[in-house]
Each structure stands twice: as C-alpha cells, then as structure tokens.
PDB file of C-alpha atoms and ligand atoms in Angstrom:
ATOM      1  CA  MET G  11      -2.844 160.126  66.910  1.00 77.00           C
ATOM      2  CA  HIS G  12      -1.947 156.948  65.145  1.00 87.00           C
ATOM      3  CA  PRO G  13      -2.432 153.923  67.457  1.00 89.00           C
ATOM      4  CA  ALA G  14       1.167 152.830  66.902  1.00 92.00           C
ATOM      5  CA  ILE G  15       2.539 156.117  68.293  1.00 93.00           C
ATOM      6  CA  PRO G  16       2.636 154.945  71.955  1.00 93.00           C
ATOM      7  CA  HIS G  17       4.722 151.974  70.802  1.00 96.00           C
ATOM      8  CA  LEU G  18       7.051 154.306  68.918  1.00 96.00           C
ATOM      9  CA  ILE G  19       7.425 156.466  72.029  1.00 96.00           C
ATOM     10  CA  GLU G  20       8.418 153.354  73.973  1.00 96.00           C
ATOM     11  CA  LEU G  21      10.711 152.337  71.130  1.00 97.00           C
ATOM     12  CA  GLN G  22      12.378 155.727  71.282  1.00 97.00           C
ATOM     13  CA  ARG G  23      12.907 155.386  75.024  1.00 96.00           C
ATOM     14  CA  VAL G  24      14.508 151.952  74.718  1.00 97.00           C
ATOM     15  CA  ASP G  25      16.603 153.008  71.692  1.00 97.00           C
ATOM     16  CA  HIS G  26      17.988 156.008  73.578  1.00 97.00           C
ATOM     17  CA  GLN G  27      18.783 153.770  76.505  1.00 97.00           C
ATOM     18  CA  ALA G  28      20.549 151.255  74.231  1.00 97.00           C
ATOM     19  CA  ALA G  29      22.512 154.050  72.522  1.00 97.00           C
ATOM     20  CA  LEU G  30      23.800 155.263  75.898  1.00 97.00           C
ATOM     21  CA  LEU G  31      24.789 151.708  76.811  1.00 97.00           C
ATOM     22  CA  ARG G  32      26.614 151.273  73.473  1.00 96.00           C
ATOM     23  CA  ASP G  33      28.455 154.583  73.890  1.00 95.00           C
ATOM     24  CA  GLU G  34      29.581 153.552  77.334  1.00 95.00           C
ATOM     25  CA  LEU G  35      30.674 150.121  76.116  1.00 95.00           C
ATOM     26  CA  GLU G  36      32.701 151.727  73.346  1.00 95.00           C
ATOM     27  CA  SER G  37      34.664 153.702  75.941  1.00 94.00           C
ATOM     28  CA  PHE G  38      35.869 150.510  77.625  1.00 93.00           C
ATOM     29  CA  PRO G  39      38.789 149.585  75.343  1.00 92.00           C
ATOM     30  CA  LYS G  40      40.180 153.082  75.887  1.00 93.00           C
ATOM     31  CA  ARG G  41      39.667 152.815  79.635  1.00 91.00           C
ATOM     32  CA  LEU G  42      41.640 149.564  79.584  1.00 91.00           C
ATOM     33  CA  ARG G  43      44.406 151.146  77.506  1.00 92.00           C
ATOM     34  CA  ASP G  44      44.578 154.127  79.883  1.00 90.00           C
ATOM     35  CA  ALA G  45      44.845 151.788  82.846  1.00 89.00           C
ATOM     36  CA  GLU G  46      47.619 149.821  81.089  1.00 91.00           C
ATOM     37  CA  SER G  47      49.554 152.973  80.330  1.00 90.00           C
ATOM     38  CA  LYS G  48      49.951 153.622  84.057  1.00 85.00           C
ATOM     39  CA  LEU G  49      52.440 150.735  84.074  1.00 93.00           C
ATOM     40  CA  THR G  50      54.675 152.348  81.458  1.00 93.00           C
ATOM     41  CA  GLY G  51      56.247 154.779  83.926  1.00 92.00           C
ATOM     42  CA  ALA G  52      56.839 152.104  86.553  1.00 94.00           C
ATOM     43  CA  ARG G  53      58.356 149.766  83.937  1.00 96.00           C
ATOM     44  CA  SER G  54      60.762 152.353  82.566  1.00 96.00           C
ATOM     45  CA  GLU G  55      61.864 153.263  86.100  1.00 95.00           C
ATOM     46  CA  VAL G  56      62.791 149.591  86.688  1.00 97.00           C
ATOM     47  CA  VAL G  57      64.806 149.555  83.457  1.00 97.00           C
ATOM     48  CA  ALA G  58      66.570 152.835  84.335  1.00 97.00           C
ATOM     49  CA  ALA G  59      67.352 151.635  87.881  1.00 97.00           C
ATOM     50  CA  LYS G  60      68.774 148.342  86.611  1.00 97.00           C
ATOM     51  CA  ASP G  61      70.864 150.157  83.989  1.00 97.00           C
ATOM     52  CA  GLY G  62      72.235 152.406  86.736  1.00 97.00           C
ATOM     53  CA  LEU G  63      73.170 149.416  88.870  1.00 97.00           C
ATOM     54  CA  ALA G  64      74.846 147.633  85.941  1.00 97.00           C
ATOM     55  CA  LYS G  65      76.867 150.753  85.215  1.00 96.00           C
ATOM     56  CA  MET G  66      78.062 150.969  88.842  1.00 96.00           C
ATOM     57  CA  ASN G  67      79.010 147.273  88.835  1.00 95.00           C
ATOM     58  CA  SER G  68      81.037 147.578  85.662  1.00 96.00           C
ATOM     59  CA  GLU G  69      82.808 150.687  87.006  1.00 95.00           C
ATOM     60  CA  ARG G  70      83.633 148.845  90.198  1.00 94.00           C
ATOM     61  CA  LYS G  71      85.134 145.965  88.183  1.00 95.00           C
ATOM     62  CA  LYS G  72      87.169 148.393  86.128  1.00 95.00           C
ATOM     63  CA  TYR G  73      88.691 150.009  89.261  1.00 95.00           C
ATOM     64  CA  GLU G  74      89.305 146.601  90.809  1.00 95.00           C
ATOM     65  CA  PHE G  75      91.141 145.525  87.687  1.00 96.00           C
ATOM     66  CA  GLU G  76      93.204 148.730  87.605  1.00 95.00           C
ATOM     67  CA  GLY G  77      94.028 148.389  91.310  1.00 95.00           C
ATOM     68  CA  GLN G  78      95.173 144.807  90.756  1.00 96.00           C
ATOM     69  CA  GLU G  79      97.379 145.903  87.873  1.00 96.00           C
ATOM     70  CA  TRP G  80      99.088 148.522  90.079  1.00 96.00           C
ATOM     71  CA  LYS G  81      99.533 145.952  92.868  1.00 96.00           C
ATOM     72  CA  ASP G  82     101.188 143.537  90.415  1.00 96.00           C
ATOM     73  CA  ARG G  83     103.456 146.290  89.190  1.00 95.00           C
ATOM     74  CA  ALA G  84     104.442 147.333  92.724  1.00 95.00           C
ATOM     75  CA  ARG G  85     105.271 143.700  93.556  1.00 95.00           C
ATOM     76  CA  LYS G  86     107.361 143.392  90.427  1.00 95.00           C
ATOM     77  CA  TYR G  87     109.331 146.586  91.284  1.00 93.00           C
ATOM     78  CA  ARG G  88     109.931 145.339  94.833  1.00 92.00           C
ATOM     79  CA  ASP G  89     111.217 142.028  93.503  1.00 92.00           C
ATOM     80  CA  GLN G  90     113.537 143.900  91.161  1.00 91.00           C
ATOM     81  CA  SER G  91     114.833 146.237  93.860  1.00 86.00           C
ATOM     82  CA  GLY G  92     116.720 143.391  95.549  1.00 84.00           C
ATOM     83  CA  ALA G  93     118.733 142.786  92.378  1.00 86.00           C
ATOM     84  CA  VAL G  94     119.688 146.356  91.336  1.00 86.00           C
ATOM     85  CA  LYS G  95     123.362 147.290  91.178  1.00 89.00           C
ATOM     86  CA  THR G  96     123.326 151.116  91.345  1.00 92.00           C
ATOM     87  CA  ASN G  97     121.845 153.668  93.684  1.00 91.00           C
ATOM     88  CA  ASP G  98     120.264 155.485  90.749  1.00 92.00           C
ATOM     89  CA  ALA G  99     118.495 152.350  89.580  1.00 91.00           C
ATOM     90  CA  TYR G 100     117.377 151.677  93.169  1.00 92.00           C
ATOM     91  CA  ARG G 101     116.038 155.207  93.578  1.00 93.00           C
ATOM     92  CA  ALA G 102     114.246 154.949  90.259  1.00 93.00           C
ATOM     93  CA  LEU G 103     112.570 151.718  91.383  1.00 93.00           C
ATOM     94  CA  GLN G 104     111.631 153.257  94.753  1.00 94.00           C
ATOM     95  CA  HIS G 105     110.050 156.089  92.825  1.00 95.00           C
ATOM     96  CA  GLU G 106     108.076 153.627  90.673  1.00 94.00           C
ATOM     97  CA  ILE G 107     106.942 151.738  93.780  1.00 95.00           C
ATOM     98  CA  ALA G 108     105.744 154.958  95.458  1.00 96.00           C
ATOM     99  CA  ASN G 109     103.893 155.907  92.292  1.00 96.00           C
ATOM    100  CA  ALA G 110     102.241 152.473  92.059  1.00 95.00           C
ATOM    101  CA  GLU G 111     101.198 152.639  95.706  1.00 96.00           C
ATOM    102  CA  ALA G 112      99.636 156.050  95.164  1.00 96.00           C
ATOM    103  CA  GLU G 113      97.720 154.620  92.231  1.00 96.00           C
ATOM    104  CA  ILE G 114      96.583 151.649  94.341  1.00 96.00           C
ATOM    105  CA  ALA G 115      95.282 154.049  97.016  1.00 96.00           C
ATOM    106  CA  LYS G 116      93.518 156.135  94.393  1.00 95.00           C
ATOM    107  CA  SER G 117      91.863 153.104  92.892  1.00 94.00           C
ATOM    108  CA  GLU G 118      90.762 151.869  96.322  1.00 95.00           C
ATOM    109  CA  ASP G 119      89.142 155.259  97.004  1.00 96.00           C
ATOM    110  CA  ARG G 120      87.322 155.029  93.698  1.00 95.00           C
ATOM    111  CA  GLN G 121      86.183 151.481  94.422  1.00 95.00           C
ATOM    112  CA  LEU G 122      84.791 152.581  97.763  1.00 95.00           C
ATOM    113  CA  GLU G 123      83.017 155.508  96.187  1.00 96.00           C
ATOM    114  CA  VAL G 124      81.525 153.378  93.434  1.00 95.00           C
ATOM    115  CA  MET G 125      80.465 150.699  95.942  1.00 95.00           C
ATOM    116  CA  MET G 126      78.483 153.292  97.864  1.00 96.00           C
ATOM    117  CA  LYS G 127      76.844 154.409  94.631  1.00 96.00           C
ATOM    118  CA  ALA G 128      76.091 150.783  93.792  1.00 96.00           C
ATOM    119  CA  GLU G 129      74.309 150.409  97.135  1.00 96.00           C
ATOM    120  CA  ASP G 130      72.143 153.409  96.263  1.00 96.00           C
ATOM    121  CA  ALA G 131      71.492 151.913  92.840  1.00 96.00           C
ATOM    122  CA  GLU G 132      70.471 148.607  94.422  1.00 97.00           C
ATOM    123  CA  ARG G 133      68.026 150.400  96.712  1.00 97.00           C
ATOM    124  CA  ARG G 134      66.601 152.217  93.686  1.00 97.00           C
ATOM    125  CA  VAL G 135      66.104 148.885  91.873  1.00 97.00           C
ATOM    126  CA  LYS G 136      64.317 147.401  94.898  1.00 98.00           C
ATOM    127  CA  ILE G 137      62.004 150.404  95.219  1.00 97.00           C
ATOM    128  CA  ALA G 138      61.268 150.437  91.487  1.00 96.00           C
ATOM    129  CA  ASP G 139      60.547 146.693  91.516  1.00 97.00           C
ATOM    130  CA  SER G 140      58.102 146.980  94.382  1.00 97.00           C
ATOM    131  CA  GLN G 141      56.407 150.017  92.860  1.00 95.00           C
ATOM    132  CA  LEU G 142      55.963 148.112  89.595  1.00 96.00           C
ATOM    133  CA  LYS G 143      54.488 145.197  91.499  1.00 96.00           C
ATOM    134  CA  GLU G 144      52.044 147.537  93.251  1.00 95.00           C
ATOM    135  CA  ALA G 145      51.090 149.142  89.946  1.00 94.00           C
ATOM    136  CA  GLU G 146      50.514 145.704  88.413  1.00 95.00           C
ATOM    137  CA  GLN G 147      48.298 144.666  91.297  1.00 96.00           C
ATOM    138  CA  SER G 148      46.217 147.814  91.147  1.00 94.00           C
ATOM    139  CA  LEU G 149      45.953 147.455  87.367  1.00 94.00           C
ATOM    140  CA  ALA G 150      44.694 143.896  87.773  1.00 95.00           C
ATOM    141  CA  ALA G 151      42.048 145.118  90.221  1.00 96.00           C
ATOM    142  CA  GLU G 152      41.082 147.994  87.945  1.00 93.00           C
ATOM    143  CA  LYS G 153      40.815 145.662  84.953  1.00 94.00           C
ATOM    144  CA  LYS G 154      38.550 143.350  86.927  1.00 95.00           C
ATOM    145  CA  THR G 155      36.272 146.270  87.809  1.00 95.00           C
ATOM    146  CA  ILE G 156      36.162 147.491  84.215  1.00 94.00           C
ATOM    147  CA  GLU G 157      35.444 144.008  82.910  1.00 94.00           C
ATOM    148  CA  ALA G 158      32.674 143.468  85.462  1.00 96.00           C
ATOM    149  CA  GLN G 159      31.129 146.803  84.450  1.00 96.00           C
ATOM    150  CA  ALA G 160      31.344 145.818  80.791  1.00 95.00           C
ATOM    151  CA  THR G 161      29.608 142.503  81.489  1.00 97.00           C
ATOM    152  CA  GLU G 162      26.863 144.335  83.365  1.00 97.00           C
ATOM    153  CA  LEU G 163      26.398 146.803  80.501  1.00 97.00           C
ATOM    154  CA  LYS G 164      26.267 144.006  77.936  1.00 97.00           C
ATOM    155  CA  LYS G 165      23.521 142.326  79.942  1.00 98.00           C
ATOM    156  CA  LYS G 166      21.550 145.575  80.062  1.00 97.00           C
ATOM    157  CA  LEU G 167      22.042 146.010  76.330  1.00 97.00           C
ATOM    158  CA  GLU G 168      20.776 142.485  75.665  1.00 98.00           C
ATOM    159  CA  ALA G 169      17.739 143.198  77.837  1.00 97.00           C
ATOM    160  CA  ALA G 170      17.102 146.440  75.938  1.00 97.00           C
ATOM    161  CA  THR G 171      17.395 144.605  72.613  1.00 97.00           C
ATOM    162  CA  ALA G 172      14.874 141.976  73.763  1.00 97.00           C
ATOM    163  CA  GLU G 173      12.551 144.691  75.025  1.00 97.00           C
ATOM    164  CA  ARG G 174      12.842 146.491  71.694  1.00 97.00           C
ATOM    165  CA  GLU G 175      11.681 143.420  69.817  1.00 97.00           C
ATOM    166  CA  LYS G 176       8.606 143.157  72.000  1.00 97.00           C
ATOM    167  CA  ILE G 177       7.812 146.840  71.643  1.00 97.00           C
ATOM    168  CA  ILE G 178       8.215 146.930  67.876  1.00 97.00           C
ATOM    169  CA  ALA G 179       6.145 143.779  67.240  1.00 96.00           C
ATOM    170  CA  PRO G 180       2.758 145.529  66.890  1.00 95.00           C
ATOM    171  CA  VAL G 181       4.160 148.460  64.840  1.00 96.00           C
ATOM    172  CA  PRO G 182       3.269 148.273  61.146  1.00 96.00           C
ATOM    173  CA  GLU G 183       6.120 147.830  58.690  1.00 96.00           C
ATOM    174  CA  ASP G 184       5.831 151.239  57.016  1.00 95.00           C
ATOM    175  CA  LEU G 185       6.000 153.028  60.375  1.00 96.00           C
ATOM    176  CA  ARG G 186       9.000 150.957  61.437  1.00 97.00           C
ATOM    177  CA  ASP G 187      10.736 152.033  58.237  1.00 97.00           C
ATOM    178  CA  LEU G 188       9.783 155.663  58.723  1.00 97.00           C
ATOM    179  CA  TYR G 189      10.987 155.604  62.334  1.00 98.00           C
ATOM    180  CA  ALA G 190      14.265 153.923  61.330  1.00 98.00           C
ATOM    181  CA  ARG G 191      14.897 156.383  58.473  1.00 97.00           C
ATOM    182  CA  ILE G 192      14.321 159.456  60.651  1.00 97.00           C
ATOM    183  CA  ALA G 193      16.287 158.044  63.592  1.00 97.00           C
ATOM    184  CA  LYS G 194      19.229 157.304  61.295  1.00 97.00           C
ATOM    185  CA  ARG G 195      19.280 160.850  59.958  1.00 96.00           C
ATOM    186  CA  ARG G 196      18.626 162.539  63.310  1.00 95.00           C
ATOM    187  CA  GLY G 197      21.223 160.891  65.552  1.00 94.00           C
ATOM    188  CA  GLY G 198      18.948 158.160  66.913  1.00 96.00           C
ATOM    189  CA  THR G 199      15.897 160.345  67.570  1.00 97.00           C
ATOM    190  CA  ALA G 200      12.727 159.962  65.525  1.00 97.00           C
ATOM    191  CA  MET G 201      10.069 161.239  67.915  1.00 97.00           C
ATOM    192  CA  ALA G 202       9.269 164.704  69.206  1.00 97.00           C
ATOM    193  CA  ALA G 203       6.712 165.639  71.822  1.00 95.00           C
ATOM    194  CA  VAL G 204       4.443 168.603  71.274  1.00 95.00           C
ATOM    195  CA  ARG G 205       4.029 170.900  74.229  1.00 91.00           C
ATOM    196  CA  ASP G 206       2.419 174.350  74.308  1.00 89.00           C
ATOM    197  CA  GLU G 207       1.802 173.960  70.574  1.00 92.00           C
ATOM    198  CA  GLN G 208       5.523 173.649  69.993  1.00 95.00           C
ATOM    199  CA  CYS G 209       7.656 170.825  68.648  1.00 96.00           C
ATOM    200  CA  ARG G 210      10.112 169.900  71.407  1.00 94.00           C
ATOM    201  CA  GLY G 211      12.530 168.700  68.759  1.00 94.00           C
ATOM    202  CA  CYS G 212      13.115 172.087  67.154  1.00 95.00           C
ATOM    203  CA  GLY G 213      10.794 174.608  68.760  1.00 95.00           C
ATOM    204  CA  LEU G 214       8.680 175.185  65.663  1.00 96.00           C
ATOM    205  CA  ARG G 215       5.040 176.029  66.230  1.00 96.00           C
ATOM    206  CA  VAL G 216       2.588 173.209  65.580  1.00 95.00           C
ATOM    207  CA  LEU G 217      -0.774 174.237  64.192  1.00 94.00           C
ATOM    208  CA  PRO G 218      -3.672 173.892  66.669  1.00 92.00           C
ATOM    209  CA  HIS G 219      -5.678 171.548  64.447  1.00 92.00           C
ATOM    210  CA  ILE G 220      -2.700 169.171  64.285  1.00 93.00           C
ATOM    211  CA  VAL G 221      -2.316 169.301  68.062  1.00 92.00           C
ATOM    212  CA  GLN G 222      -5.971 168.414  68.246  1.00 91.00           C
ATOM    213  CA  GLU G 223      -5.486 165.522  65.842  1.00 91.00           C
ATOM    214  CA  LEU G 224      -2.548 164.310  67.930  1.00 91.00           C
ATOM    215  CA  ARG G 225      -4.733 164.289  71.012  1.00 89.00           C
ATOM    216  CA  SER G 226      -7.628 162.567  69.264  1.00 87.00           C
ATOM    217  CA  GLU G 227      -7.971 158.893  70.013  1.00 83.00           C
ATOM    218  CA  THR G 228      -9.752 158.266  66.748  1.00 85.00           C
ATOM    219  CA  SER G 229      -7.166 159.840  64.469  1.00 84.00           C
ATOM    220  CA  GLU G 230      -4.964 157.433  62.555  1.00 87.00           C
ATOM    221  CA  GLU G 231      -2.674 159.960  60.923  1.00 91.00           C
ATOM    222  CA  VAL G 232       1.025 160.252  61.519  1.00 94.00           C
ATOM    223  CA  TYR G 233       2.246 163.838  61.642  1.00 95.00           C
ATOM    224  CA  ARG G 234       5.780 165.004  61.232  1.00 96.00           C
ATOM    225  CA  CYS G 235       7.212 168.348  62.264  1.00 96.00           C
ATOM    226  CA  GLU G 236       7.643 170.695  59.325  1.00 94.00           C
ATOM    227  CA  GLY G 237      10.838 171.996  60.847  1.00 95.00           C
ATOM    228  CA  CYS G 238      12.812 168.936  61.961  1.00 95.00           C
ATOM    229  CA  GLY G 239      10.860 166.108  60.377  1.00 96.00           C
ATOM    230  CA  LEU G 240      10.470 164.173  63.633  1.00 97.00           C
ATOM    231  CA  ILE G 241       7.273 162.203  64.241  1.00 97.00           C
ATOM    232  CA  LEU G 242       5.065 164.289  66.503  1.00 96.00           C
ATOM    233  CA  TYR G 243       3.116 163.093  69.482  1.00 95.00           C
ATOM    234  CA  ALA G 244       1.062 164.926  72.050  1.00 91.00           C
ATOM    235  CA  LEU G 245       2.117 164.823  75.658  1.00 76.00           C
ATOM    236  CA  GLU G 246      -0.204 162.844  77.870  1.00 64.00           C
ATOM    237  CA  PRO G 247      -0.278 160.178  75.184  1.00 46.00           C
ATOM    238  CA  ILE G 248      -2.923 157.495  75.029  1.00 46.00           C
ATOM    239  CA  PRO G 249      -1.929 154.980  77.715  1.00 49.00           C
ATOM    240  CA  TYR G 250       0.313 152.302  76.308  1.00 49.00           C
ATOM    241  CA  THR G 251      -1.937 149.336  77.239  1.00 49.00           C
ATOM    242  CA  LYS G 252      -5.044 150.917  75.782  1.00 43.00           C
ATOM    243  CA  ALA G 253      -3.274 151.606  72.523  1.00 43.00           C
ATOM    244  CA  ALA G 254      -1.810 148.132  72.426  1.00 43.00           C
ATOM    245  CA  ASP G 255      -5.322 146.710  72.100  1.00 43.00           C
ATOM    246  CA  GLY G 256      -6.072 149.067  69.247  1.00 41.00           C
ATOM    247  CA  SER G 257      -5.805 148.431  65.565  1.00 40.00           C
ATOM    248  CA  ALA G 258      -2.037 148.453  65.619  1.00 39.00           C
ATOM    249  CA  ASN G 259      -1.834 146.908  62.183  1.00 39.00           C
ATOM    250  CA  ALA G 260      -3.878 149.561  60.519  1.00 37.00           C
ATOM    251  CA  SER G 261      -1.255 151.611  58.796  1.00 38.00           C
ATOM    252  CA  SER G 262      -1.820 155.035  57.467  1.00 41.00           C
ATOM    253  CA  PRO G 263       0.570 156.886  55.199  1.00 46.00           C
ATOM    254  CA  ALA G 264       2.979 159.113  57.026  1.00 48.00           C
ATOM    255  CA  SER G 265       2.980 162.761  56.266  1.00 45.00           C
ATOM    256  CA  THR G 266       5.983 163.541  54.135  1.00 43.00           C
ATOM    257  CA  ASN G 267       6.497 167.082  55.312  1.00 42.00           C
TER     258      ASN G 267
HETATM  259 ZN1  LIG B   9      10.428 169.988  65.021  1.00 97.17          ZN
END
C-alpha cells in the first residue's frame, strides 16, 4: 500500500473523534435552552399566585368599602329617627336601619370569607416563590456543569486539531486533497478497511490481487473501492512508525474508480 496510508488511517481516526466532539458541542446550546425552560413553569406559577392574591385583596377592599357605606347609612337613619314626627316615618326608618344592619352583617361575612381565601393565596405565593428560587438554584448548578463539560470538550477538540496537523504533515498534497474530497462526500469517512476480501465500507468484494497490493510494503498505489469510492487499506497495516520513515512524499496518482 501507499506509504501515506497509515497516516491517513490515523487521520481518519482523529477526524472521527473530532466530529463526535463537534456534534456533542453543538448540542450544548439546546441543552442550555432546555434547562432554562424548566424555569418557565415556576415563573408562571409565581405570576398566577400573585394575581390570585391581588384579586383577593381587591375583593376584600370592595367589601370593606360596602360595609362602611352601610354603617354610614345606618348611623344616618338612627340620627334621623330622633327627629321624626309620625309613627309611620319612624317605622320606615326602623325598617331601613334593620336592612342596613343586615347588609353590614352580610358584608362582614364576605370579608371574613375573602380574608381566609387571601391567606390561602398568600401561602400559594410563598410556596411558588420558594419553588422558583429552588429551580433557579438548580438551573445555576446545571448550567455550571454544562459549561464545564463544554470547556472540557473544547480542550479535547483543540488537542485533536493539533494532533491532526501533526498526522497530516507527511501526507502528500494530492492525497490530502483526495482524502478531503471523499470525506466531504461520504459524511466524514474517506477510508475503508479490507477484511476477508471485502470492503468494510460497502461490502463489495475486493479482487485478490488488489488485496495483495494493499498488503505489499513495496506498493505505492492508492486503491479505492469500486463500490463506495473509499480509500482501501488492508487490516494489519504497516506499523505507523515504520511507514513514517518511508518515502512519505512520494506521491502516486490515486485510482479514480
Ligand atoms: Zn466499498
């Protein structure tokens, strides 16, 4: 096989690794958004609880105001009752006073009822507030974890990029281009191992004389699978270090199958 093949195999390994790292990194903004969205429920519960409490408070004020109005009226009727001249007028005033007192009692019942509801509403606000606080704290912790993981991944990606540069250095230009072209078309994969006379990229049979060429240390040809177009290499490749000493700059035209 071509002496640059072991480098390309290494390149493929590091490129796959980098692709996985990039995929994972790309999922991070969504992970952050998902974590943020957990607050939405807790926030809307706080708003709903506070609305409920405000409603109870305004109802209570309304009943208080009504009660006060009836009390004022009752006082006014009592004041008048001392000055009336006829029994009919007196009875009519007594009737008005009784009516006003009934209304005062009714309004006091309502105030009591609404005060109890307001207490419930206050409890609901307190619970919602503390649940929101808890959710915010756990979000902050989750964000920290996600950000730490992202930093770690970025470091690994930088390391992979540096490693790639070292690996690709001895590969001749035309083979770099060929590798890049195939990898771009084939979802990041340019290399296929041959095992049992079969391309592991697509399963197509590889002719025995090509397998032999792939195993030969003296061959400088690059072979591509006729089925999938990937660059073929034999398993049990020439050890990386041995090949690295070889004539890595000697380029031979790639098969265009
Ligand atoms: Zn193939």
